mmCIF file of C-alpha atoms in Angstrom:
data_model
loop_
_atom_site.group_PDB
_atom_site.id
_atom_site.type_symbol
_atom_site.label_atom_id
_atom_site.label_comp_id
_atom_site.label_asym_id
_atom_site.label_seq_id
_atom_site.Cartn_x
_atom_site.Cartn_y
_atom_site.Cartn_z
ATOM 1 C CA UNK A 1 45.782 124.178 130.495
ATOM 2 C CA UNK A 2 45.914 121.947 133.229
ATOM 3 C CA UNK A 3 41.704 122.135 133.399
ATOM 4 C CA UNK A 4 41.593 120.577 129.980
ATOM 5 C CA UNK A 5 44.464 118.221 129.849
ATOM 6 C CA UNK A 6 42.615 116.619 132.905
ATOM 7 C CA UNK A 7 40.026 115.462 130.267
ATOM 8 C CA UNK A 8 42.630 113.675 128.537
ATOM 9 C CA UNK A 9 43.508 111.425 131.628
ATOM 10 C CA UNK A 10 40.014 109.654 130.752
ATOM 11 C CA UNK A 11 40.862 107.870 128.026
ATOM 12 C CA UNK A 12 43.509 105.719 129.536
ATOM 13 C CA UNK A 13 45.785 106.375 127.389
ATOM 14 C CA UNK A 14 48.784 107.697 130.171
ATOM 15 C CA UNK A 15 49.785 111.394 131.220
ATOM 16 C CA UNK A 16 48.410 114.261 128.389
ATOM 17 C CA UNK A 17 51.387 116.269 127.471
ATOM 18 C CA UNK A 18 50.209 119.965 127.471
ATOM 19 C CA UNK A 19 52.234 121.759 124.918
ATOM 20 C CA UNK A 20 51.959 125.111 122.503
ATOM 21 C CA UNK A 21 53.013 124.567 119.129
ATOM 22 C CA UNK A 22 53.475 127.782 117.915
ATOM 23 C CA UNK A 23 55.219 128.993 120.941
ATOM 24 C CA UNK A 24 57.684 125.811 121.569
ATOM 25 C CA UNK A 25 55.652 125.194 124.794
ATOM 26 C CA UNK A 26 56.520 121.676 126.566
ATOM 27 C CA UNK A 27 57.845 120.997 123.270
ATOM 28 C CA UNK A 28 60.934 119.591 124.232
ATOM 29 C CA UNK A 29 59.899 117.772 127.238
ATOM 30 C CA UNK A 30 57.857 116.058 124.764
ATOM 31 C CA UNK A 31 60.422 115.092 122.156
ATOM 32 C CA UNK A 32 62.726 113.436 124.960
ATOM 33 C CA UNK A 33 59.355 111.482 125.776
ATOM 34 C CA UNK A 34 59.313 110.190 122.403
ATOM 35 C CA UNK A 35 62.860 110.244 121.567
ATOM 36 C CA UNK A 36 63.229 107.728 124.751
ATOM 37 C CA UNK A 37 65.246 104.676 124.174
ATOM 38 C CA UNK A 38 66.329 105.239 120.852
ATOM 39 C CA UNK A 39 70.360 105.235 120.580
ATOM 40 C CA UNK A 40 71.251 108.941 118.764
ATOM 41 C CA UNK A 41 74.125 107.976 115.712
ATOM 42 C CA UNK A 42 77.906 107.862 116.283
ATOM 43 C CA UNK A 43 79.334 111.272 116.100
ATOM 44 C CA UNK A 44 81.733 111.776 112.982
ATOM 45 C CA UNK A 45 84.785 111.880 115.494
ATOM 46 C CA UNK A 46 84.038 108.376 117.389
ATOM 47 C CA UNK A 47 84.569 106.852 113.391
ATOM 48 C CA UNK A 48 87.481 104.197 114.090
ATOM 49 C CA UNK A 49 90.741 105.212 112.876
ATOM 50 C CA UNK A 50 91.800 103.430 109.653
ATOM 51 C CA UNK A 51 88.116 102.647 109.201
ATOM 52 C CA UNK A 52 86.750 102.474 105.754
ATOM 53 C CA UNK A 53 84.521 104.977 104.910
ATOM 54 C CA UNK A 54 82.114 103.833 102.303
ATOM 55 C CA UNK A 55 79.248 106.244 100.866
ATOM 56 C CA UNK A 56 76.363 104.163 99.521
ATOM 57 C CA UNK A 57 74.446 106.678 97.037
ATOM 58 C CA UNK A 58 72.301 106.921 93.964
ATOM 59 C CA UNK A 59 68.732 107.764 93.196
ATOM 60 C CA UNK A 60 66.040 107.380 95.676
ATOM 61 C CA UNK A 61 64.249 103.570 95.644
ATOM 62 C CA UNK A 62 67.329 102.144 94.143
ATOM 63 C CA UNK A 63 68.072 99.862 97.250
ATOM 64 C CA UNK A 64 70.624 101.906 98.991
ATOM 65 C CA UNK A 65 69.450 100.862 102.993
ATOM 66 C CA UNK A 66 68.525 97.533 101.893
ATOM 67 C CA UNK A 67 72.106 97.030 101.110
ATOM 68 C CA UNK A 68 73.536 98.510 103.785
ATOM 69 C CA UNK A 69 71.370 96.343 105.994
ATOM 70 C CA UNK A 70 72.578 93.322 104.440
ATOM 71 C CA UNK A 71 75.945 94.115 104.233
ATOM 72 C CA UNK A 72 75.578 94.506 108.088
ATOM 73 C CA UNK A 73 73.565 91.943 108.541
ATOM 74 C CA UNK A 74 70.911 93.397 110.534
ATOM 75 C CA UNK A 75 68.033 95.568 109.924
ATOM 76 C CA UNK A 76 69.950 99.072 111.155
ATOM 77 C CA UNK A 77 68.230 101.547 108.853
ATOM 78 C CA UNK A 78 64.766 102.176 107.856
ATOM 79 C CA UNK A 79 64.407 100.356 103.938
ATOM 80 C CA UNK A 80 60.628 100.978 102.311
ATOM 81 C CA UNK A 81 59.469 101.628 98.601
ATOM 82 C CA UNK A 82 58.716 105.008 99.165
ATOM 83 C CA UNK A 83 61.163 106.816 98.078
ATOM 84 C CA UNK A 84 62.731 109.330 99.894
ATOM 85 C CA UNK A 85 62.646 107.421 103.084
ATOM 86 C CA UNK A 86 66.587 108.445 104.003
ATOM 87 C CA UNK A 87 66.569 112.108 104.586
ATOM 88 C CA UNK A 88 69.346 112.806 106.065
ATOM 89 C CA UNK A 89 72.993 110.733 105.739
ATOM 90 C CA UNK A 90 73.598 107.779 108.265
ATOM 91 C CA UNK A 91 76.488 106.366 110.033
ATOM 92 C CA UNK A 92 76.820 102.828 110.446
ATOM 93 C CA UNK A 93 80.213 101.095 111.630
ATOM 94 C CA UNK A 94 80.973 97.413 111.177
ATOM 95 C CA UNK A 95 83.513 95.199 110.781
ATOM 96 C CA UNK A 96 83.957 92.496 108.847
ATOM 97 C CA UNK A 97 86.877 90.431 107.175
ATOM 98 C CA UNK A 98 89.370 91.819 109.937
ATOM 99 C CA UNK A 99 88.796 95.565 108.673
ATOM 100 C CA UNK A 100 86.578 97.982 110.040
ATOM 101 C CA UNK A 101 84.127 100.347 108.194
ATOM 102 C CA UNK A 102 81.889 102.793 108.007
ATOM 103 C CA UNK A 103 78.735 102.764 105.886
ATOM 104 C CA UNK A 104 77.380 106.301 105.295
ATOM 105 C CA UNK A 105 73.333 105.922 103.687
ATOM 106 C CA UNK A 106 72.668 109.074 101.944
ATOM 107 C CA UNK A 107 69.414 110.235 100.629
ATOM 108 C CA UNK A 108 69.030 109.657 97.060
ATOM 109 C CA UNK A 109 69.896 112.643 94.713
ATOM 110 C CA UNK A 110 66.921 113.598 92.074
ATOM 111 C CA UNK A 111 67.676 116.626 89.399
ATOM 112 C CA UNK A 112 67.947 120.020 90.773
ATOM 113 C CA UNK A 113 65.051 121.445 89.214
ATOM 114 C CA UNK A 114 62.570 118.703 90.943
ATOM 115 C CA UNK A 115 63.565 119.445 94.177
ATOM 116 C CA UNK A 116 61.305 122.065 95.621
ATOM 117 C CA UNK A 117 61.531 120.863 99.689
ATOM 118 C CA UNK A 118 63.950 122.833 102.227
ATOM 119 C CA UNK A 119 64.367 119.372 103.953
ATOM 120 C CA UNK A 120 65.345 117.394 100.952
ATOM 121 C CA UNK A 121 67.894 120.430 99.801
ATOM 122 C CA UNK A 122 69.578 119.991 102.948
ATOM 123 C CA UNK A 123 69.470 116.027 102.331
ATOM 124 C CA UNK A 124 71.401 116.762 99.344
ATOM 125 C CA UNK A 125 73.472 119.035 100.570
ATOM 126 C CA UNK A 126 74.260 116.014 103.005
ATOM 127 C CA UNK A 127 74.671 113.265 100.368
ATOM 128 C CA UNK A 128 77.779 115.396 98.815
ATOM 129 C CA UNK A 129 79.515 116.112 102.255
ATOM 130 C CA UNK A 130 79.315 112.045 102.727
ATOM 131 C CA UNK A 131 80.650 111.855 98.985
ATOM 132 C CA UNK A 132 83.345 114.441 99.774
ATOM 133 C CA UNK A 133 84.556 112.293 103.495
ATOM 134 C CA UNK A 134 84.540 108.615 101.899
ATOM 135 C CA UNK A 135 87.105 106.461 101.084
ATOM 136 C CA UNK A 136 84.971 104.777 98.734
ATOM 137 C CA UNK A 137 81.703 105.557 96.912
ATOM 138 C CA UNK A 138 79.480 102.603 95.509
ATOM 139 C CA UNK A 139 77.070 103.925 93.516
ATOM 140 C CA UNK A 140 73.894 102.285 93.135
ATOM 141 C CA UNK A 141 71.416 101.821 90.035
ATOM 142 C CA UNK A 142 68.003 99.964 89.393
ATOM 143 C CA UNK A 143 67.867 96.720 87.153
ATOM 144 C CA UNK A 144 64.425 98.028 85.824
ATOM 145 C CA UNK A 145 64.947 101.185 85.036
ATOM 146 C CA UNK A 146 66.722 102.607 82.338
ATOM 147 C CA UNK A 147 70.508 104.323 83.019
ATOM 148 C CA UNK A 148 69.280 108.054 82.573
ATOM 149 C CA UNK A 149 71.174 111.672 82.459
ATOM 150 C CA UNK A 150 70.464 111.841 86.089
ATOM 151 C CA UNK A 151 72.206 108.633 87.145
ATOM 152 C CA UNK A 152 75.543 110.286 85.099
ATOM 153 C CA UNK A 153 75.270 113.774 86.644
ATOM 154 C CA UNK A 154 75.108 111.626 89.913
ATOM 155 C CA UNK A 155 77.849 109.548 89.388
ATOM 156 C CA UNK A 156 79.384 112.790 88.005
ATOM 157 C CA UNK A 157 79.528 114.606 91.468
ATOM 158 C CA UNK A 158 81.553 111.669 93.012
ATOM 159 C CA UNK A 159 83.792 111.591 89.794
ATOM 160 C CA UNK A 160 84.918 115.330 90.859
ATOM 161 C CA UNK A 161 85.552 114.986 94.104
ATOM 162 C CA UNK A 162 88.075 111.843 92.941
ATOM 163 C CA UNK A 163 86.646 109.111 94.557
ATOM 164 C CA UNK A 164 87.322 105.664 94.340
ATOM 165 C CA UNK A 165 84.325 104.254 92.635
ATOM 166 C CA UNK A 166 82.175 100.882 92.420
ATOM 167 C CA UNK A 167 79.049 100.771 90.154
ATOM 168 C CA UNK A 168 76.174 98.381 92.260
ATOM 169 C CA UNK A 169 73.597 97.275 89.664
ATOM 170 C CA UNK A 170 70.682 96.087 92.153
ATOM 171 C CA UNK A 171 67.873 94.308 91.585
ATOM 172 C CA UNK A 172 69.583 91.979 89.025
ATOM 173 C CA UNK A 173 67.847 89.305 90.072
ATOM 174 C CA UNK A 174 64.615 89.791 88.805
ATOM 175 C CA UNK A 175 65.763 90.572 85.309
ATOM 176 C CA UNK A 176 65.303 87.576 82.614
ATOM 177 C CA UNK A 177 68.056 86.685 81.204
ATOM 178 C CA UNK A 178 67.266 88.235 77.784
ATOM 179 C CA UNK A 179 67.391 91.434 78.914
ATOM 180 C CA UNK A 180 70.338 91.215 80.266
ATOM 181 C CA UNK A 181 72.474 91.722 77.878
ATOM 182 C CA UNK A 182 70.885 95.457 76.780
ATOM 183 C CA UNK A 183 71.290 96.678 80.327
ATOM 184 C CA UNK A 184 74.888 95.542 79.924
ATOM 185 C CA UNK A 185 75.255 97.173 76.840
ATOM 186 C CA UNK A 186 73.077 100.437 78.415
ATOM 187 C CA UNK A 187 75.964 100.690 81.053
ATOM 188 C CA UNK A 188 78.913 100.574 79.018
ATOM 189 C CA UNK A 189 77.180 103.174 76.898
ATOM 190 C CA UNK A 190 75.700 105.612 79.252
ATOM 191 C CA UNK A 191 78.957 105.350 81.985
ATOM 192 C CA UNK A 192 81.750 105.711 79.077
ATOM 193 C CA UNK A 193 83.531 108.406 81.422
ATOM 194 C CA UNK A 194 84.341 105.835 84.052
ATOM 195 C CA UNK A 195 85.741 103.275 82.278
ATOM 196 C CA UNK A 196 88.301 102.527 85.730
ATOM 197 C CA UNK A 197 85.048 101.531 87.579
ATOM 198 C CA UNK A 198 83.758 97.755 88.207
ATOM 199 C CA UNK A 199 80.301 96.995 87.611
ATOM 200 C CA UNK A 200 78.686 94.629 90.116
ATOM 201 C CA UNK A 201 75.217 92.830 89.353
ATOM 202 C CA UNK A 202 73.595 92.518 93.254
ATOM 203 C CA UNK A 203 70.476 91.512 95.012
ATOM 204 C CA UNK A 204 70.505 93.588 98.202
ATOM 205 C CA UNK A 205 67.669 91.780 99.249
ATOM 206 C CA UNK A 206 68.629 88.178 99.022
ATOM 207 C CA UNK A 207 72.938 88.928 99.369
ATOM 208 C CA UNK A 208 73.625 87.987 95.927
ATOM 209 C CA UNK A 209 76.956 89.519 95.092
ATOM 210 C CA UNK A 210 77.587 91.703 98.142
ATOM 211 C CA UNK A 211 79.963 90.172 99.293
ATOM 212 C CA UNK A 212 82.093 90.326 96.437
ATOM 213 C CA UNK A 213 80.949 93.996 96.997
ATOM 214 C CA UNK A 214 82.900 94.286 100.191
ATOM 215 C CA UNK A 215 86.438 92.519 99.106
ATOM 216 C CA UNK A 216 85.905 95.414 96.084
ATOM 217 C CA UNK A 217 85.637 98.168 98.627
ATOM 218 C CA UNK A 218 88.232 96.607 100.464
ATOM 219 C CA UNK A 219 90.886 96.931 97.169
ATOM 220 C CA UNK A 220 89.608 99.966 96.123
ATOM 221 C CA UNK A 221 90.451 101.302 99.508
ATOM 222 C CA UNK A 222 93.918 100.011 99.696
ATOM 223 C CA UNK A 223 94.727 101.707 95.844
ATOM 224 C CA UNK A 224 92.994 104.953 96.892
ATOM 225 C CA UNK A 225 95.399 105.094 100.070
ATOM 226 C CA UNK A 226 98.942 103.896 98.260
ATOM 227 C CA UNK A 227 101.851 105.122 98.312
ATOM 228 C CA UNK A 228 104.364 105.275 95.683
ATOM 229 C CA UNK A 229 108.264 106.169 95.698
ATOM 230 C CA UNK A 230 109.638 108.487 93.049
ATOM 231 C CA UNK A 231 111.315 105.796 91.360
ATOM 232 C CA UNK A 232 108.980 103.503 90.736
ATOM 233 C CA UNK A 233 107.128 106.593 89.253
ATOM 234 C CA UNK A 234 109.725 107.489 87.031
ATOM 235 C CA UNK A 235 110.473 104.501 85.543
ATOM 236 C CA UNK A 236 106.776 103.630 84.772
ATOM 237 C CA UNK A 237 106.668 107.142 83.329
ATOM 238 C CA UNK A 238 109.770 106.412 80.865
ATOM 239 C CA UNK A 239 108.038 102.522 80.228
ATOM 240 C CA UNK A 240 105.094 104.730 78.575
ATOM 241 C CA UNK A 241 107.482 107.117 77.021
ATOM 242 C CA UNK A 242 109.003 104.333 75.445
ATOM 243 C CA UNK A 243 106.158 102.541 74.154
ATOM 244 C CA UNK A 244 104.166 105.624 73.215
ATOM 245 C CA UNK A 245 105.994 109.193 72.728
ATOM 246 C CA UNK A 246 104.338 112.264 73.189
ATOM 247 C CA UNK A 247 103.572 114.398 69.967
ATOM 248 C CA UNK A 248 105.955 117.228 68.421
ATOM 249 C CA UNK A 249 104.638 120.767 69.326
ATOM 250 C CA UNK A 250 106.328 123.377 66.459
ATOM 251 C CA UNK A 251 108.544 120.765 65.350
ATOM 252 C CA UNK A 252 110.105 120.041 69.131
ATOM 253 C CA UNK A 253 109.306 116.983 71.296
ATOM 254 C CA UNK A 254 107.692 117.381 74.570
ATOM 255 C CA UNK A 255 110.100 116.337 77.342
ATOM 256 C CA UNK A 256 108.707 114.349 80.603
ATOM 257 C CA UNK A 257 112.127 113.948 82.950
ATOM 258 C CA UNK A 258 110.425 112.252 86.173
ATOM 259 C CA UNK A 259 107.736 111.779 88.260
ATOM 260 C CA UNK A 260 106.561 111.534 91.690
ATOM 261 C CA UNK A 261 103.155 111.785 94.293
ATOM 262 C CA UNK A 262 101.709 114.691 94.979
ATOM 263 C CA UNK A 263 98.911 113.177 97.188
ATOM 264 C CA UNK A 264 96.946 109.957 97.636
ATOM 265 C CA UNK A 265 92.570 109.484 97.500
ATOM 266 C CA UNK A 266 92.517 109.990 94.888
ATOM 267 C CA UNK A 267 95.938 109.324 93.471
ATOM 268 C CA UNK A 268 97.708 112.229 92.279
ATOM 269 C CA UNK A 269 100.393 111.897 90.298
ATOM 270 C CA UNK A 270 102.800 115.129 89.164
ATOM 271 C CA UNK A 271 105.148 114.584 86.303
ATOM 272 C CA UNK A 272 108.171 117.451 85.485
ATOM 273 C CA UNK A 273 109.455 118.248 82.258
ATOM 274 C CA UNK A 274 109.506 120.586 79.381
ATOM 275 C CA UNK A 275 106.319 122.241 77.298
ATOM 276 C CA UNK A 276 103.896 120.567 79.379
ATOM 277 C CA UNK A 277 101.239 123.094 78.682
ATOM 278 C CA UNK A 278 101.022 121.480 75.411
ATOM 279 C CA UNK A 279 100.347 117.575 76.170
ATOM 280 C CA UNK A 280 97.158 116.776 75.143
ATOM 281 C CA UNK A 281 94.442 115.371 77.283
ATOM 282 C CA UNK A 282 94.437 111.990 75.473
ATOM 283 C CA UNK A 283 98.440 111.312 76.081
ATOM 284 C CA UNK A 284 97.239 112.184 79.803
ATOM 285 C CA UNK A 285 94.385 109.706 79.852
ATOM 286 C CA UNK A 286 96.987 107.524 77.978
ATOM 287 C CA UNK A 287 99.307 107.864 81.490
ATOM 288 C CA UNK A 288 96.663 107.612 83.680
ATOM 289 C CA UNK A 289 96.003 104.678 82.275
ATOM 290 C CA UNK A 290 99.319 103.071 82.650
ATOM 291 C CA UNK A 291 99.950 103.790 86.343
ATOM 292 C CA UNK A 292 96.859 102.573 86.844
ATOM 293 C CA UNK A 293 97.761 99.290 85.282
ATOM 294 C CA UNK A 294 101.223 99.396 86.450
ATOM 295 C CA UNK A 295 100.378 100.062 90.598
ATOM 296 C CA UNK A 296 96.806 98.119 90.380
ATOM 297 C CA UNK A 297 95.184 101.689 91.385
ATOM 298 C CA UNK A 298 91.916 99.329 91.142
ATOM 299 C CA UNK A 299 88.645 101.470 90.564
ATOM 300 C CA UNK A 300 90.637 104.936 91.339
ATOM 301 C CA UNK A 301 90.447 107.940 88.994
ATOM 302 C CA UNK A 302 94.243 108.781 88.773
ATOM 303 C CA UNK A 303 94.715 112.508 89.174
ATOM 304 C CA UNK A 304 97.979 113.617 86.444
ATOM 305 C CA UNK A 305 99.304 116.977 86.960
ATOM 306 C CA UNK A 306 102.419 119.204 85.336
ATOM 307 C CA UNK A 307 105.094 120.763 85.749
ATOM 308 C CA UNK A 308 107.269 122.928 83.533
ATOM 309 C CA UNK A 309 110.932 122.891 84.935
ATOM 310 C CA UNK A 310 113.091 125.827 84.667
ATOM 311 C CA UNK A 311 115.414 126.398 82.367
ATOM 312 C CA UNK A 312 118.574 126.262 83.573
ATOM 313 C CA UNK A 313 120.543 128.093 80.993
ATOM 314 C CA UNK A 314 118.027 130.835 81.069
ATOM 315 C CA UNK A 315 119.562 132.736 84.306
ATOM 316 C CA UNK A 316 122.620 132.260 82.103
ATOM 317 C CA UNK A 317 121.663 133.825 79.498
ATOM 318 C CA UNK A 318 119.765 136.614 80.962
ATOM 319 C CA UNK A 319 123.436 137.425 82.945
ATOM 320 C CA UNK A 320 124.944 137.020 79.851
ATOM 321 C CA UNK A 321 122.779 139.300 78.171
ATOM 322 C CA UNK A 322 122.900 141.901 81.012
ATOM 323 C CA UNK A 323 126.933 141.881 79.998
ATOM 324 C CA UNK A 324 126.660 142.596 76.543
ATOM 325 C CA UNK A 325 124.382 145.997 77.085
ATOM 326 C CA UNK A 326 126.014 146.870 79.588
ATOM 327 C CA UNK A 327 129.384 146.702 77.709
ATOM 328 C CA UNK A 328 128.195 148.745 74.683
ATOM 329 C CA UNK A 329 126.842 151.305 76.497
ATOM 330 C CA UNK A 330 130.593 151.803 78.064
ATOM 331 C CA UNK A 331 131.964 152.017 74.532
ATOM 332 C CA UNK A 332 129.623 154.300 73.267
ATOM 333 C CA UNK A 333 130.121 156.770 76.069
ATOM 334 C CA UNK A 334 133.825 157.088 75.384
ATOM 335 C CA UNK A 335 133.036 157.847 71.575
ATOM 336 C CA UNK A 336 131.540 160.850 72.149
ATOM 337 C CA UNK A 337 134.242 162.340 74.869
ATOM 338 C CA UNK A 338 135.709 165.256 73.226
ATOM 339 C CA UNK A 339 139.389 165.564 73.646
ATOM 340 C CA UNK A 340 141.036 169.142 73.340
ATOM 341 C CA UNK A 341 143.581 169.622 71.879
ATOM 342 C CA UNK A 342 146.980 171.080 73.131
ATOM 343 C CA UNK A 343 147.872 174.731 71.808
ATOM 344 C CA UNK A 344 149.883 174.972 69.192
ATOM 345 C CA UNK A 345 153.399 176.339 70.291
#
């Protein structure tokens, strides 16, 4: 090996590194040469505390790393037309406005059934673990193209893991302004099932509307992580009753008593009462709604939850019940004791 390598140094091109590829040989001496000077990513545990963690995602080419360059202001991550140029999910802390954050670029997501390459699974695989640790997920779309089944299934995965959830529409400055109008229309259309989220119309590449992008991220954050007291709950909860009563189930009224927090990103709200098996999923969007409205849970899906109370005349009854068997079967054992009777004299 080192016979022919010494043919190398003739070239001038510095010091041949002799290596076997199929065995690993000088393989990793290599990779440190070429890995030299490049600083390796924040590990997940050096993340600031209280930091904002925002997952940029969306299909590949959509502008995802040109926007998280220019929200940073500095070319950090590697933007190019080709998609598929993120493979793997990227930390990048910042601060800005007196808050600190964390911008996670993910690879973009394309349908199951087109993705053939081990590296790109794992990419994926990488995207939803960002999804699944962020705060805040801004989801990213293309102008030009058309809002499609795959941006919803997207869009979708963050919706189940509860997000918050901002809707980036990039590349808006190169549409004319009659078109405008049908993309509109397009969104409100195709993204019916997350009516709580804002739409934003950005150009990553000049900085139109990103920062408007950042003060969303920043109130979406601050609604994920709220806390509400019981009261304020309950009283909300008998503000809707009042102004819109739950239906009759057999002829009886569904009873909601009170209700309180059960957890917070996203906002989970559990609500006590009687046949709550039976309230319909529109009376819970209905609620949803309103404590959305009422404690500005801006861009949050609000998680509502049940829970049938006991009945408290029930053990009662069952005692009571208990009493009466118990008390006939006494009686009917003495009716069947035979008595003898005394001998005549």
């Amino acid at each position: 090996a080192g016979v022919v390598s010494a043919d190398f140094h003739s070239l001038g091109l510095g010091a041949p590194y002799a290596i076997a590829a199929s065995h690993g040989d000088g393989c990793a001496g290599l990779m440190l040469q070429v890995l030299a000077g490049f600083e390796p990513p924040p590990p997940a545990d050096s993340v600031p505390d209280g930091a904002i963690r925002i997952a940029v995602i969306g299909r590949p080419n959509v502008g995802k790393s040109t926007l998280i360059n220019r929200l940073i202001g500095e070319e950090r991550v590697i933007a190019s037309d080709t998609p598929g140029t993120t493979r793997d999910s990227i930390l990048v802390p910042f601060q800005r406005d007196d808050r600190e954050f964390v911008l996670i670029d993910t690879a973009g997501v394309r349908r199951k059934s087109k993705i053939e390459d081990e590296v790109e699974k794992a990419s994926v695989a990488r995207t939803l673990q960002a999804i699944a640790e962020a705060h805040v997920v801004v989801f990213v779309v293309d102008a030009h193209d058309l809002i499609g089944d795959q941006d919803a299934s997207v869009l979708g995965v963050a919706l189940a893991r509860g997000r918050a959830l901002l809707i980036a529409v990039n590349k808006w400055d190169g549409i004319p302004m009659e078109q405008r109008d049908e993309i509109r229309r397009q969104l409100e259309t195709r993204l019916d099932f997350v009516p709580f989220a804002p739409v934003h119309f950005i150009s990553a590449r000049h900085g139109t509307g990103v920062g408007e992008l950042v003060q969303a991220s920043i109130r979406a954050y601050d609604a994920a992580m709220r806390e509400i007291s019981t009261p304020l709950l309950t009283r909300a909860l008998e503000r809707a009753l009042q102004a819109h009563q739950p239906p009759l189930v057999r002829g009886r009224r569904i009873k909601l008593r009170y209700a309180h927090q059960g957890g917070r990103n996203p906002p989970r709200i559990i609500i006590h009462g009687n046949q709550t098996v039976h309230v319909p999923d529109a009376y819970t969007r209905y609620l949803a709604n309103v404590f959305r409205r009422e404690f500005d849970l801006f861009a949050s899906p609000v998680s509502v939850e049940y829970r049938t109370d006991a009945n408290p005349y029930e053990r009662r009854t069952a005692a009571k019940r208990k009493q009466l068997e118990a008390a006939k079967g006494g009686s009917g054992s003495r009716r069947h004791v035979t008595r003898r009777k005394a001998p005549k004299a």
